[in-house]
Short mmCIF file of C-alpha atoms in Angstrom, two decimals:
data_model
loop_
_atom_site.label_atom_id
_atom_site.label_comp_id
_atom_site.label_asym_id
_atom_site.label_seq_id
_atom_site.Cartn_x
_atom_site.Cartn_y
_atom_site.Cartn_z
CA MET A 20 26.98 1.56 5.20
CA ILE A 21 23.38 -0.92 4.00
CA SER A 22 24.18 -2.25 1.16
CA ARG A 23 21.38 -3.05 -0.91
CA ARG A 24 21.97 -5.61 -4.23
CA ALA A 25 18.61 -4.94 -5.67
CA LEU A 26 20.03 -6.08 -9.54
CA ALA A 27 20.80 -9.34 -8.72
CA ARG A 28 17.98 -10.91 -7.62
CA VAL A 29 17.56 -10.63 -11.35
CA THR A 30 20.21 -11.37 -12.04
CA ARG A 31 24.08 -11.81 -12.30
CA ASN A 32 27.34 -12.86 -14.01
CA ALA A 33 27.44 -13.17 -16.98
CA THR A 34 23.95 -10.85 -17.63
CA ALA A 35 24.51 -8.46 -15.66
CA ARG A 36 26.98 -5.82 -17.87
CA SER A 37 23.53 -6.33 -19.77
CA LEU A 38 20.96 -5.46 -17.51
CA SER A 39 23.31 -2.94 -16.01
CA THR A 40 22.79 -1.41 -19.35
CA ARG A 41 19.76 -1.28 -19.28
CA ALA A 42 19.49 0.01 -15.83
CA SER A 43 21.32 3.42 -16.78
CA ALA A 44 19.04 3.70 -19.34
CA ILE A 45 16.34 3.89 -17.23
CA LEU A 46 17.41 5.89 -14.79
CA SER A 47 18.96 7.83 -17.07
CA ALA A 48 15.28 8.07 -18.28
CA LEU A 49 13.75 8.98 -14.87
CA ASP A 50 17.19 11.67 -14.38
CA ILE A 51 18.85 9.58 -12.02
CA PRO A 52 22.46 9.43 -12.37
CA THR A 53 24.64 6.54 -12.69
CA ASN A 54 27.93 7.34 -11.72
CA GLN A 55 27.70 9.44 -8.68
CA GLU A 56 26.15 9.76 -5.21
CA VAL A 57 22.44 10.44 -5.83
CA PRO A 58 20.82 12.34 -2.86
CA GLY A 59 18.22 11.07 -0.66
CA VAL A 60 16.42 14.54 0.51
CA TYR A 61 14.57 17.00 -0.55
CA ASP A 62 12.92 19.65 0.77
CA GLY A 63 13.27 22.82 -1.79
CA THR A 64 16.44 21.53 -2.88
CA TRP A 65 18.50 18.17 -3.11
CA GLY A 66 20.86 17.13 0.42
CA GLY A 67 22.49 14.27 2.24
CA SER A 68 25.42 13.99 4.16
CA GLY A 69 24.20 10.98 6.56
CA ASP A 70 25.07 7.17 6.17
CA LEU A 71 25.29 6.18 2.44
CA LEU A 72 22.57 3.45 1.21
CA GLU A 73 23.68 1.53 -1.93
CA SER A 74 21.49 0.51 -3.69
CA VAL A 75 23.20 -1.53 -6.82
CA CYS A 76 25.33 1.36 -9.37
CA PRO A 77 24.33 3.88 -7.64
CA THR A 78 24.45 4.86 -4.57
CA THR A 79 21.54 6.87 -2.27
CA GLY A 80 22.34 8.96 0.43
CA GLU A 81 20.12 9.47 3.58
CA ALA A 82 19.72 11.93 5.55
CA SER A 83 21.50 13.17 8.30
CA PRO A 84 19.68 13.81 11.45
CA GLN A 85 19.82 18.11 11.22
CA GLU A 86 18.68 17.92 7.30
CA LEU A 87 15.81 15.45 8.94
CA GLN A 88 15.21 18.07 11.22
CA THR A 89 15.53 20.95 8.43
CA SER A 90 12.86 18.93 6.05
CA LEU A 91 10.43 18.75 8.95
CA GLU A 92 10.55 22.55 9.79
CA LYS A 93 10.55 23.57 5.99
CA SER A 94 7.61 21.50 5.25
CA ARG A 95 5.83 23.56 8.51
CA GLU A 96 7.09 26.62 6.97
CA ALA A 97 5.47 25.10 3.27
CA TYR A 98 2.70 24.14 4.82
CA GLU A 99 1.46 27.67 5.83
CA VAL A 100 1.77 28.68 1.88
CA ILE A 101 -0.05 25.90 0.46
CA ARG A 102 -2.67 26.12 2.68
CA SER A 103 -4.09 29.19 1.49
CA VAL A 104 -3.65 28.46 -1.93
CA PRO A 105 -7.25 27.98 -3.43
CA ALA A 106 -8.10 24.32 -4.14
CA PRO A 107 -9.04 24.28 -7.09
CA ARG A 108 -5.34 25.23 -7.73
CA ARG A 109 -3.91 22.83 -6.02
CA GLY A 110 -6.59 21.10 -8.12
CA GLU A 111 -4.45 22.45 -11.22
CA LEU A 112 -0.69 21.38 -9.48
CA LEU A 113 -2.44 17.77 -9.09
CA ARG A 114 -3.18 17.63 -13.48
CA GLN A 115 0.17 19.13 -14.21
CA ILE A 116 1.27 15.97 -11.34
CA ARG A 117 -0.75 13.28 -13.19
CA GLU A 118 0.35 14.64 -16.43
CA ALA A 119 4.10 14.48 -15.44
CA LEU A 120 4.18 11.19 -14.44
CA ALA A 121 2.01 10.25 -17.16
CA ALA A 122 4.71 10.58 -19.63
CA LYS A 123 7.51 8.90 -17.63
CA ARG A 124 4.96 5.64 -16.64
CA ASP A 125 6.95 2.97 -18.11
CA ASP A 126 10.42 4.56 -17.83
CA LEU A 127 9.26 4.41 -13.93
CA GLY A 128 6.95 1.62 -14.05
CA ALA A 129 11.01 -0.16 -15.15
CA LEU A 130 12.37 0.86 -12.58
CA VAL A 131 9.74 -0.31 -9.40
CA SER A 132 11.20 -3.86 -11.47
CA LEU A 133 14.59 -3.25 -11.13
CA GLU A 134 14.45 -2.30 -7.32
CA MET A 135 11.56 -3.70 -6.23
CA GLY A 136 11.58 -6.94 -7.84
CA LYS A 137 7.44 -7.13 -9.37
CA ILE A 138 7.21 -8.20 -13.66
CA ARG A 139 6.91 -4.73 -15.36
CA THR A 140 3.01 -4.59 -16.26
CA GLU A 141 2.54 -4.79 -12.74
CA GLY A 142 5.42 -1.81 -12.26
CA VAL A 143 3.51 -0.06 -15.07
CA GLY A 144 0.43 -0.28 -13.40
CA GLU A 145 2.01 0.91 -9.61
CA VAL A 146 2.84 3.99 -11.45
CA GLN A 147 -0.92 3.90 -13.19
CA GLU A 148 -2.70 3.85 -9.79
CA PHE A 149 -0.69 6.79 -8.77
CA VAL A 150 -1.88 9.06 -12.07
CA ASP A 151 -5.35 7.94 -11.54
CA ILE A 152 -5.03 9.15 -8.16
CA ALA A 153 -3.92 12.28 -9.74
CA ASP A 154 -6.65 12.39 -11.61
CA TYR A 155 -8.74 11.50 -8.96
CA ALA A 156 -7.14 14.36 -6.89
CA VAL A 157 -8.41 16.73 -9.47
CA GLY A 158 -12.26 16.91 -9.24
CA LEU A 159 -11.82 15.99 -5.37
CA SER A 160 -10.02 19.38 -5.47
CA ARG A 161 -13.66 21.38 -6.07
CA MET A 162 -16.09 19.03 -4.21
CA MET A 163 -13.79 18.74 -0.78
CA ASN A 164 -17.51 19.93 0.52
CA GLY A 165 -18.74 21.01 4.66
CA ARG A 166 -22.12 20.60 5.59
CA VAL A 167 -24.29 22.78 6.63
CA VAL A 168 -26.79 21.45 9.22
CA ALA A 169 -30.40 22.96 10.79
CA SER A 170 -29.64 24.59 14.42
CA GLU A 171 -32.37 24.56 16.72
CA ARG A 172 -32.52 27.93 18.13
CA PRO A 173 -33.99 30.34 15.43
CA GLY A 174 -32.03 33.34 13.23
CA HIS A 175 -28.79 30.46 13.24
CA SER A 176 -26.94 28.08 11.12
CA ILE A 177 -24.45 25.39 12.52
CA LEU A 178 -21.47 24.97 9.67
CA GLU A 179 -19.38 21.61 10.03
CA VAL A 180 -16.47 23.11 7.95
CA PRO A 181 -12.78 20.96 6.71
CA ASN A 182 -9.56 22.50 6.63
CA PRO A 183 -5.57 21.97 5.69
CA LEU A 184 -4.51 19.97 8.62
CA GLY A 185 -1.15 20.63 8.79
CA VAL A 186 1.73 18.29 7.53
CA VAL A 187 1.22 14.57 7.29
CA ALA A 188 4.31 11.86 7.28
CA VAL A 189 3.89 9.04 4.84
CA LEU A 190 6.25 5.52 5.70
CA SER A 191 5.48 3.85 2.87
CA ALA A 192 7.03 -0.04 2.16
CA PHE A 193 9.28 -1.26 -0.62
CA ASN A 194 6.11 -3.64 -2.10
CA PHE A 195 3.99 -0.64 -3.55
CA PRO A 196 7.64 1.96 -4.34
CA VAL A 197 5.53 4.90 -5.92
CA ALA A 198 1.83 4.42 -5.30
CA VAL A 199 1.29 4.57 -2.11
CA TYR A 200 2.68 6.98 -1.52
CA GLY A 201 0.99 8.77 -4.76
CA TRP A 202 -2.93 8.05 -2.94
CA ASN A 203 -0.61 9.79 -0.22
CA LEU A 204 0.05 12.90 -1.91
CA ALA A 205 -2.94 13.33 -3.93
CA LEU A 206 -5.07 13.66 -0.91
CA SER A 207 -2.94 15.09 1.01
CA LEU A 208 -1.89 17.91 -1.58
CA ALA A 209 -5.68 18.54 -2.63
CA ALA A 210 -6.17 19.14 0.50
CA GLY A 211 -4.05 21.87 1.23
CA ASN A 212 -0.97 19.83 3.29
CA ALA A 213 2.59 19.77 3.31
CA THR A 214 4.44 15.97 2.63
CA ILE A 215 6.87 14.55 3.66
CA TRP A 216 7.86 10.94 2.43
CA LYS A 217 9.99 8.84 4.46
CA PRO A 218 10.33 5.47 2.25
CA SER A 219 11.76 1.99 2.81
CA HIS A 220 15.23 2.99 2.74
CA SER A 221 14.79 -0.27 0.69
CA THR A 222 13.47 1.26 -2.37
CA PRO A 223 15.17 4.45 -2.65
CA LEU A 224 15.77 5.81 -6.02
CA CYS A 225 11.60 4.63 -6.45
CA SER A 226 11.70 7.56 -4.31
CA VAL A 227 13.37 9.90 -5.87
CA ALA A 228 12.50 9.17 -8.91
CA VAL A 229 9.16 10.39 -8.57
CA THR A 230 10.12 13.45 -5.93
CA LYS A 231 11.92 14.52 -8.53
CA ILE A 232 8.31 14.28 -11.38
CA VAL A 233 6.66 16.06 -8.26
CA ALA A 234 9.13 19.10 -7.61
CA ASN A 235 9.59 19.76 -11.78
CA VAL A 236 5.70 20.78 -10.94
CA LEU A 237 5.96 22.55 -7.95
CA GLU A 238 8.45 24.23 -8.73
CA LYS A 239 7.27 25.54 -11.55
CA ASN A 240 4.56 27.33 -10.39
CA GLY A 241 6.23 28.71 -7.75
CA LEU A 242 5.62 27.17 -4.69
CA PRO A 243 8.19 25.58 -1.85
CA GLY A 244 9.42 21.67 -3.62
CA ALA A 245 9.02 21.26 0.90
CA VAL A 246 5.18 21.31 0.18
CA ALA A 247 6.25 17.73 -1.41
CA GLY A 248 9.83 16.88 0.33
CA LEU A 249 11.93 13.36 0.73
CA VAL A 250 14.18 12.09 3.46
CA ILE A 251 15.66 9.16 2.89
CA GLY A 252 17.38 6.71 6.07
CA GLY A 253 16.31 3.89 7.81
CA ARG A 254 14.36 3.14 11.52
CA GLU A 255 16.48 6.29 13.00
CA ALA A 256 14.91 8.77 10.39
CA GLY A 257 11.71 6.29 10.51
CA GLU A 258 11.32 7.31 14.27
CA ALA A 259 12.24 10.90 13.71
CA VAL A 260 9.68 11.88 11.38
CA VAL A 261 6.40 9.40 13.71
CA GLU A 262 8.10 11.55 16.88
CA SER A 263 8.49 14.99 15.78
CA THR A 264 5.95 17.55 16.95
CA LEU A 265 5.64 19.27 13.64
CA VAL A 266 4.37 16.50 11.82
CA ASP A 267 0.21 16.55 12.62
CA MET A 268 -0.65 12.69 10.90
CA VAL A 269 1.46 10.08 10.44
CA SER A 270 0.22 7.48 7.07
CA PHE A 271 2.47 4.51 7.58
CA THR A 272 2.02 1.04 5.75
CA GLY A 273 3.90 -2.14 6.62
CA SER A 274 3.96 -5.07 9.66
CA GLU A 275 1.61 -5.24 12.66
CA ASN A 276 4.80 -5.33 15.29
CA VAL A 277 5.47 -1.56 14.02
CA GLY A 278 2.14 -0.18 13.40
CA ARG A 279 1.73 -1.15 16.73
CA GLN A 280 4.75 0.83 17.62
CA VAL A 281 3.65 4.19 15.50
CA GLY A 282 0.13 3.78 16.57
CA LYS A 283 1.02 4.35 19.98
CA VAL A 284 4.09 6.88 20.21
CA VAL A 285 1.84 9.56 17.02
CA GLN A 286 -1.61 9.05 20.00
CA SER A 287 0.60 10.35 22.40
CA ARG A 288 1.20 13.05 21.38
CA PHE A 289 -1.87 13.91 20.57
CA GLY A 290 -1.42 13.27 16.62
CA LYS A 291 -3.04 12.02 14.20
CA VAL A 292 -2.38 8.43 12.60
CA LEU A 293 -3.38 6.19 9.86
CA LEU A 294 -2.23 2.50 9.64
CA GLU A 295 -2.57 0.30 6.44
CA LEU A 296 -0.91 -3.06 8.18
CA GLY A 297 -1.25 -6.40 7.63
CA GLY A 298 -3.81 -8.50 5.28
CA ASN A 299 -3.92 -12.01 5.93
CA ASN A 300 -6.70 -12.17 2.90
CA ALA A 301 -9.32 -15.17 2.06
CA SER A 302 -11.47 -16.64 -1.03
CA ILE A 303 -14.02 -18.60 -0.60
CA ILE A 304 -15.35 -20.75 -3.41
CA MET A 305 -19.21 -21.84 -3.36
CA PRO A 306 -20.02 -24.70 -5.08
CA ASP A 307 -22.26 -22.41 -7.41
CA ALA A 308 -19.28 -20.58 -7.77
CA ASP A 309 -17.91 -20.41 -12.39
CA LEU A 310 -14.66 -21.88 -11.66
CA ASP A 311 -12.79 -20.88 -15.15
CA LEU A 312 -13.34 -16.93 -13.27
CA ALA A 313 -12.12 -17.99 -9.92
CA VAL A 314 -9.49 -19.91 -10.61
CA PRO A 315 -7.65 -17.27 -13.05
CA ALA A 316 -7.90 -14.98 -9.78
CA VAL A 317 -7.03 -16.91 -7.55
CA PHE A 318 -3.90 -17.36 -8.87
CA PHE A 319 -3.12 -14.10 -9.29
CA GLY A 320 -4.14 -12.92 -5.96
CA ALA A 321 -1.58 -16.11 -4.73
CA VAL A 322 0.95 -15.40 -7.40
CA GLY A 323 0.73 -11.72 -8.41
CA THR A 324 4.32 -9.39 -7.45
CA ALA A 325 5.27 -13.13 -5.19
CA GLY A 326 2.93 -13.32 -3.16
CA GLN A 327 3.40 -10.01 -1.80
CA ARG A 328 0.56 -8.00 -1.91
CA CYS A 329 -1.09 -6.68 1.28
CA THR A 330 -4.23 -7.86 -0.34
CA SER A 331 -2.28 -10.99 -1.49
CA THR A 332 -4.16 -14.27 -1.10
CA ARG A 333 -2.64 -16.74 1.38
CA ARG A 334 -6.28 -18.80 2.50
CA LEU A 335 -8.38 -19.99 0.52
CA TYR A 336 -11.54 -22.13 1.83
CA LEU A 337 -13.07 -24.49 -0.76
CA HIS A 338 -17.02 -25.42 -0.44
CA ARG A 339 -15.94 -30.21 0.03
CA ASP A 340 -18.06 -30.18 -3.18
CA ILE A 341 -15.66 -29.06 -5.80
CA ALA A 342 -12.37 -28.60 -3.47
CA SER A 343 -10.77 -31.22 -5.85
CA GLU A 344 -11.95 -30.21 -9.32
CA PHE A 345 -10.57 -26.37 -8.06
CA LEU A 346 -7.19 -27.44 -6.60
CA ALA A 347 -6.89 -29.96 -9.36
CA ARG A 348 -7.54 -26.66 -12.29
CA LEU A 349 -4.78 -24.21 -9.82
CA GLN A 350 -2.13 -26.61 -9.79
CA LYS A 351 -2.67 -26.47 -14.10
CA PHE A 352 -2.00 -23.30 -14.10
CA TYR A 353 0.98 -23.12 -10.70
CA ALA A 354 2.27 -25.97 -13.52
CA THR A 355 3.35 -23.09 -16.17
CA LEU A 356 5.02 -20.77 -13.57
CA LYS A 357 8.87 -19.69 -14.85
CA PRO A 358 10.98 -17.81 -12.98
CA GLY A 359 12.66 -15.12 -15.48
CA ASP A 360 13.31 -11.58 -15.20
CA PRO A 361 10.51 -9.36 -14.14
CA LEU A 362 11.65 -6.66 -16.90
CA ASP A 363 10.53 -9.23 -19.36
CA SER A 364 7.17 -8.85 -21.09
CA SER A 365 6.15 -12.56 -20.86
CA THR A 366 7.24 -12.97 -16.93
CA LEU A 367 5.26 -13.63 -14.39
CA LEU A 368 7.10 -14.56 -11.22
CA GLY A 369 9.28 -12.42 -10.53
CA PRO A 370 11.33 -12.70 -7.12
CA VAL A 371 10.71 -11.85 -3.70
CA HIS A 372 12.21 -8.55 -2.46
CA THR A 373 15.38 -9.63 -0.22
CA ARG A 374 17.07 -12.66 0.87
CA ALA A 375 15.41 -12.36 4.48
CA ALA A 376 12.10 -12.70 2.56
CA VAL A 377 13.12 -16.16 1.42
CA GLY A 378 14.17 -17.15 5.09
CA VAL A 379 10.44 -16.40 5.91
CA TYR A 380 8.53 -18.20 3.27
CA SER A 381 11.17 -21.25 4.04
CA ASN A 382 10.39 -21.00 7.49
CA ALA A 383 6.46 -20.71 7.15
CA VAL A 384 6.99 -23.93 4.44
CA ASP A 385 8.63 -25.61 7.60
CA ARG A 386 5.52 -25.04 9.75
CA LEU A 387 3.02 -26.34 7.56
CA ARG A 388 5.53 -29.49 7.05
CA LYS A 389 5.54 -30.38 11.37
CA ALA A 390 2.21 -28.99 11.37
CA GLY A 391 1.52 -32.24 8.81
CA ALA A 392 0.11 -30.47 6.22
CA ASP A 393 -0.10 -31.58 2.64
CA ILE A 394 2.49 -29.70 -0.42
CA LEU A 395 0.68 -30.13 -3.40
CA ARG A 396 3.16 -27.58 -4.90
CA GLY A 397 6.58 -26.09 -4.20
CA GLY A 398 7.48 -25.78 -0.79
CA VAL A 399 10.93 -25.17 -1.49
CA PRO A 400 13.66 -22.13 -3.36
CA TYR A 401 13.58 -22.21 -6.21
CA GLY A 402 16.98 -24.47 -6.93
CA LYS A 403 19.97 -23.97 -9.29
CA ASN A 404 18.99 -26.94 -11.91
CA HIS A 405 15.61 -25.06 -12.36
CA LEU A 406 16.61 -21.03 -12.85
CA THR A 407 18.88 -19.70 -15.59
CA GLU A 408 22.34 -18.74 -15.54
CA GLY A 409 21.47 -15.23 -14.56
CA LEU A 410 18.47 -15.67 -12.51
CA GLN A 411 21.12 -17.77 -10.07
CA GLY A 412 22.44 -14.95 -7.58
CA GLY A 413 18.70 -14.03 -6.95
CA ASN A 414 15.56 -14.74 -4.09
CA TRP A 415 13.90 -17.37 -5.99
CA VAL A 416 11.06 -19.44 -3.70
CA GLN A 417 8.50 -21.80 -5.50
CA PRO A 418 4.86 -20.71 -4.85
CA THR A 419 3.26 -23.43 -2.68
CA ILE A 420 -0.08 -24.35 -2.12
CA ALA A 421 -0.69 -26.40 1.34
CA VAL A 422 -3.38 -28.28 3.00
CA PRO A 423 -3.08 -28.11 6.34
CA VAL A 424 -5.22 -31.10 8.00
CA ASP A 425 -7.58 -29.24 9.51
CA VAL A 426 -9.15 -25.25 10.32
CA ASN A 427 -7.64 -23.83 13.30
CA VAL A 428 -7.63 -20.10 12.68
CA LYS A 429 -6.02 -19.91 16.43
CA ASP A 430 -3.10 -21.27 15.06
CA VAL A 431 0.20 -19.41 13.46
CA ILE A 432 -0.09 -21.29 9.95
CA TRP A 433 -4.03 -19.47 9.44
CA LYS A 434 -3.08 -16.66 12.17
CA THR A 435 -0.27 -15.33 10.64
CA GLU A 436 -0.28 -13.33 7.50
CA THR A 437 3.71 -14.49 5.93
CA PHE A 438 4.32 -12.59 3.35
CA ALA A 439 5.40 -15.50 0.65
CA PRO A 440 3.78 -16.64 -2.12
CA ILE A 441 1.91 -19.30 0.02
CA LEU A 442 -1.44 -20.44 -0.63
CA THR A 443 -3.23 -22.54 2.46
CA VAL A 444 -5.92 -24.48 2.00
CA GLY A 445 -9.49 -24.88 3.73
CA VAL A 446 -12.79 -27.21 3.26
CA PHE A 447 -15.63 -26.19 4.09
CA ASP A 448 -19.58 -27.57 4.32
CA LYS A 449 -21.67 -23.97 5.02
CA LEU A 450 -21.16 -20.63 3.97
CA GLU A 451 -21.30 -20.44 7.33
CA GLU A 452 -18.42 -21.71 8.27
CA ALA A 453 -16.14 -20.45 5.45
CA ILE A 454 -17.70 -16.24 7.13
CA ALA A 455 -16.44 -17.77 10.80
CA TRP A 456 -13.19 -18.44 9.52
CA ASN A 457 -12.69 -15.71 7.40
CA ASN A 458 -13.28 -13.51 10.40
CA GLY A 459 -11.16 -15.73 12.60
CA VAL A 460 -7.88 -13.96 12.02
CA PRO A 461 -6.51 -10.99 13.70
CA GLN A 462 -6.34 -8.91 10.44
CA GLY A 463 -9.05 -7.99 8.49
CA LEU A 464 -8.37 -6.07 5.04
CA SER A 465 -9.91 -8.16 1.58
CA SER A 466 -11.74 -10.73 0.98
CA SER A 467 -13.52 -12.33 -1.83
CA LEU A 468 -16.84 -14.35 -1.85
CA TRP A 469 -17.02 -16.67 -5.33
CA THR A 470 -20.98 -17.47 -6.80
CA ARG A 471 -23.73 -17.07 -8.39
CA ASP A 472 -25.93 -17.42 -5.93
CA ILE A 473 -27.77 -14.00 -4.93
CA ARG A 474 -28.68 -15.62 -1.39
CA ASN A 475 -24.60 -16.17 -0.29
CA VAL A 476 -24.19 -11.91 -1.43
CA GLY A 477 -26.49 -11.14 1.45
CA LYS A 478 -24.57 -12.74 3.74
CA TRP A 479 -21.03 -12.36 2.59
CA ILE A 480 -21.89 -8.16 2.64
CA GLY A 481 -24.36 -8.21 5.52
CA PRO A 482 -23.31 -7.15 8.99
CA ALA A 483 -23.24 -11.61 10.30
CA GLY A 484 -20.55 -11.23 6.85
CA SER A 485 -17.02 -10.24 6.60
CA ASP A 486 -14.95 -8.20 8.46
CA CYS A 487 -13.47 -6.03 6.60
CA GLY A 488 -12.07 -3.24 4.87
CA ILE A 489 -12.72 -5.02 1.64
CA VAL A 490 -15.52 -6.59 0.69
CA ASN A 491 -15.68 -8.29 -3.07
CA VAL A 492 -18.17 -10.91 -5.09
CA ASN A 493 -16.77 -12.38 -7.96
CA VAL A 494 -13.31 -10.63 -7.89
CA GLY A 495 -10.11 -11.28 -5.95
CA THR A 496 -9.09 -10.40 -3.25
CA SER A 497 -6.03 -8.03 -5.22
CA GLY A 498 -5.63 -5.76 -7.85
CA ALA A 499 -8.62 -2.30 -5.51
CA GLU A 500 -9.22 0.24 -7.68
CA ILE A 501 -8.78 3.79 -6.86
CA GLY A 502 -12.24 5.18 -6.55
CA ALA A 503 -12.97 3.53 -3.34
CA ALA A 504 -11.30 4.37 0.36
CA PHE A 505 -9.11 1.28 0.60
CA GLY A 506 -8.23 -0.31 4.01
CA GLY A 507 -8.71 -2.30 6.16
CA ASN A 508 -10.44 -3.26 9.91
CA LYS A 509 -8.81 -5.29 13.74
CA SER A 510 -5.17 -5.11 12.83
CA THR A 511 -4.89 -4.15 9.45
CA GLY A 512 -5.34 -0.79 11.32
CA TRP A 513 -8.85 0.40 10.82
CA GLY A 514 -6.36 3.18 8.32
CA ARG A 515 -8.38 4.51 4.61
CA GLU A 516 -6.22 6.16 1.87
CA SER A 517 -7.12 6.47 -1.96
CA GLY A 518 -11.29 6.84 -2.95
CA GLY A 519 -14.35 6.82 -1.10
CA ASP A 520 -14.45 9.56 2.89
CA ALA A 521 -10.38 8.77 2.70
CA TRP A 522 -9.69 12.17 2.06
CA LYS A 523 -11.67 13.47 5.61
CA GLN A 524 -8.80 12.01 7.01
CA TYR A 525 -6.02 14.34 5.33
CA VAL A 526 -8.51 17.85 7.28
CA ARG A 527 -9.69 19.64 10.18
CA TRP A 528 -13.09 19.68 11.17
CA SER A 529 -14.32 22.60 12.40
CA ALA A 530 -18.14 22.94 13.78
CA CYS A 531 -19.24 26.61 13.18
CA THR A 532 -21.93 27.64 14.66
CA LEU A 533 -23.43 31.11 13.01
CA ASN A 534 -25.66 33.93 14.79
CA PHE A 535 -27.59 36.27 12.04
CA SER A 536 -30.13 37.38 14.96
CA ASP A 537 -30.79 40.01 17.25
CA GLU A 538 -31.09 37.28 19.85
CA ALA A 539 -28.06 34.84 21.37
CA PRO A 540 -30.22 31.75 23.15
CA LEU A 541 -28.52 29.18 24.65
CA ALA A 542 -29.19 25.97 23.24
CA GLN A 543 -30.83 23.20 24.90
CA GLY A 544 -33.90 25.94 26.20
CA VAL A 545 -30.67 27.16 29.10
CA SER A 546 -32.25 29.77 30.95
CA PHE A 547 -28.78 31.37 32.37
CA ALA A 548 -29.84 35.04 32.43
CA SER A 549 -29.03 37.65 35.21
CA PRO A 550 -31.27 38.97 37.54
CA ALA A 551 -30.30 42.12 37.94
#
């Protein structure tokens, strides 16, 4: 059994009973029983007879190897059904999913807070992302167009045609237990694919709740439930999904180390892979920046979701002329932070997700101290004297601001993504220097420049500027909208999800040359006529 006391991060002892009551109400609103094991496998019917995953009060059943194989086979069968449903009709399914999600948005957002630990407004905002991408995909279902290409041969045309790809496996991470699946499901379903979801083993109830909502829509429309299947499990389940030749594409969100292995396995069987990996994101503050905007944005970027977003601000590069003022202002924001119950609307700082995350935080701070960094704020987990009685059993760390002796992007303290609220600060004199630091790390997800000089903007978004997938100006590194493609370059994995042209990864492309003439000429003027 894998024991997971998710709610204990938030409260224990004296207030455990009251939180349990709230948790029961939220789970009941999402049709999840609180007094029995919850099936963790869905392929048209609910099951799960493997090992148990404990998520506080309810208990979630993992997929056994045989159930996993059956689910994959049913996903394949479901694909053969959904691929023949006209794309606008698939869009109508997405519209219904969108409506069903919106009706449960607040309850599902609260469940995200309970199980993952992010504050309630962020939990609700995450569900809203799923709603938004479903909206987007409804329109996209009528716009997934190919192209007509001019042919050099008379009486010929060339078509580039997108068709459904097959079965798409989504392996999502704990930090966005709803939205990342939503990005993938919406585009995959619009494209005519079946999707099988293997969520993080530490957020099983979020995945069960979402799947119940989606399954109800599919069932009402007479479609196989395995169009949007679910398998809950640990590492073995993930490996089996990644290795399966029944899966045409794997969308993986997680660490660089695991992503590297996923990519190798999928490519070895010539499958398609979409990777969303590490994000060691930097904000650059120029001397002409509007600090009234930049300081709160960096504060949210570094502290939001307790530093556990892929797009969290982890590096801050300040121009020497404004460095002191910026840090003074930023520290005032940090001084207002208090750990609190994520379900309380006044809370800005929730817990980190696991005990292991506390260790990651402490190890990173120790490295900074050993390197001679000046710790301006934080630097230790919260002690009991900083926590109310109900919070003392949780995973609480103090958001930290550290100023190392110098900037060396080859050093581990700069080049490593630490999934915790630690902000590392460097001071620069020229924009080109800061851009080089921004680009000098292995990751390339999100980046942000704060300036009012259009010449700086041109450098930043141009060929010698940021090498990240997200290149913002006067917007923080965190909090992307769904309309543009989301993803990063370099060791972030080169994957793209959500808006823009991301849908093109979820189809297979065919170049179709049509001859409607009475001749059959060869391209490039080649002559291959029989002498007879």
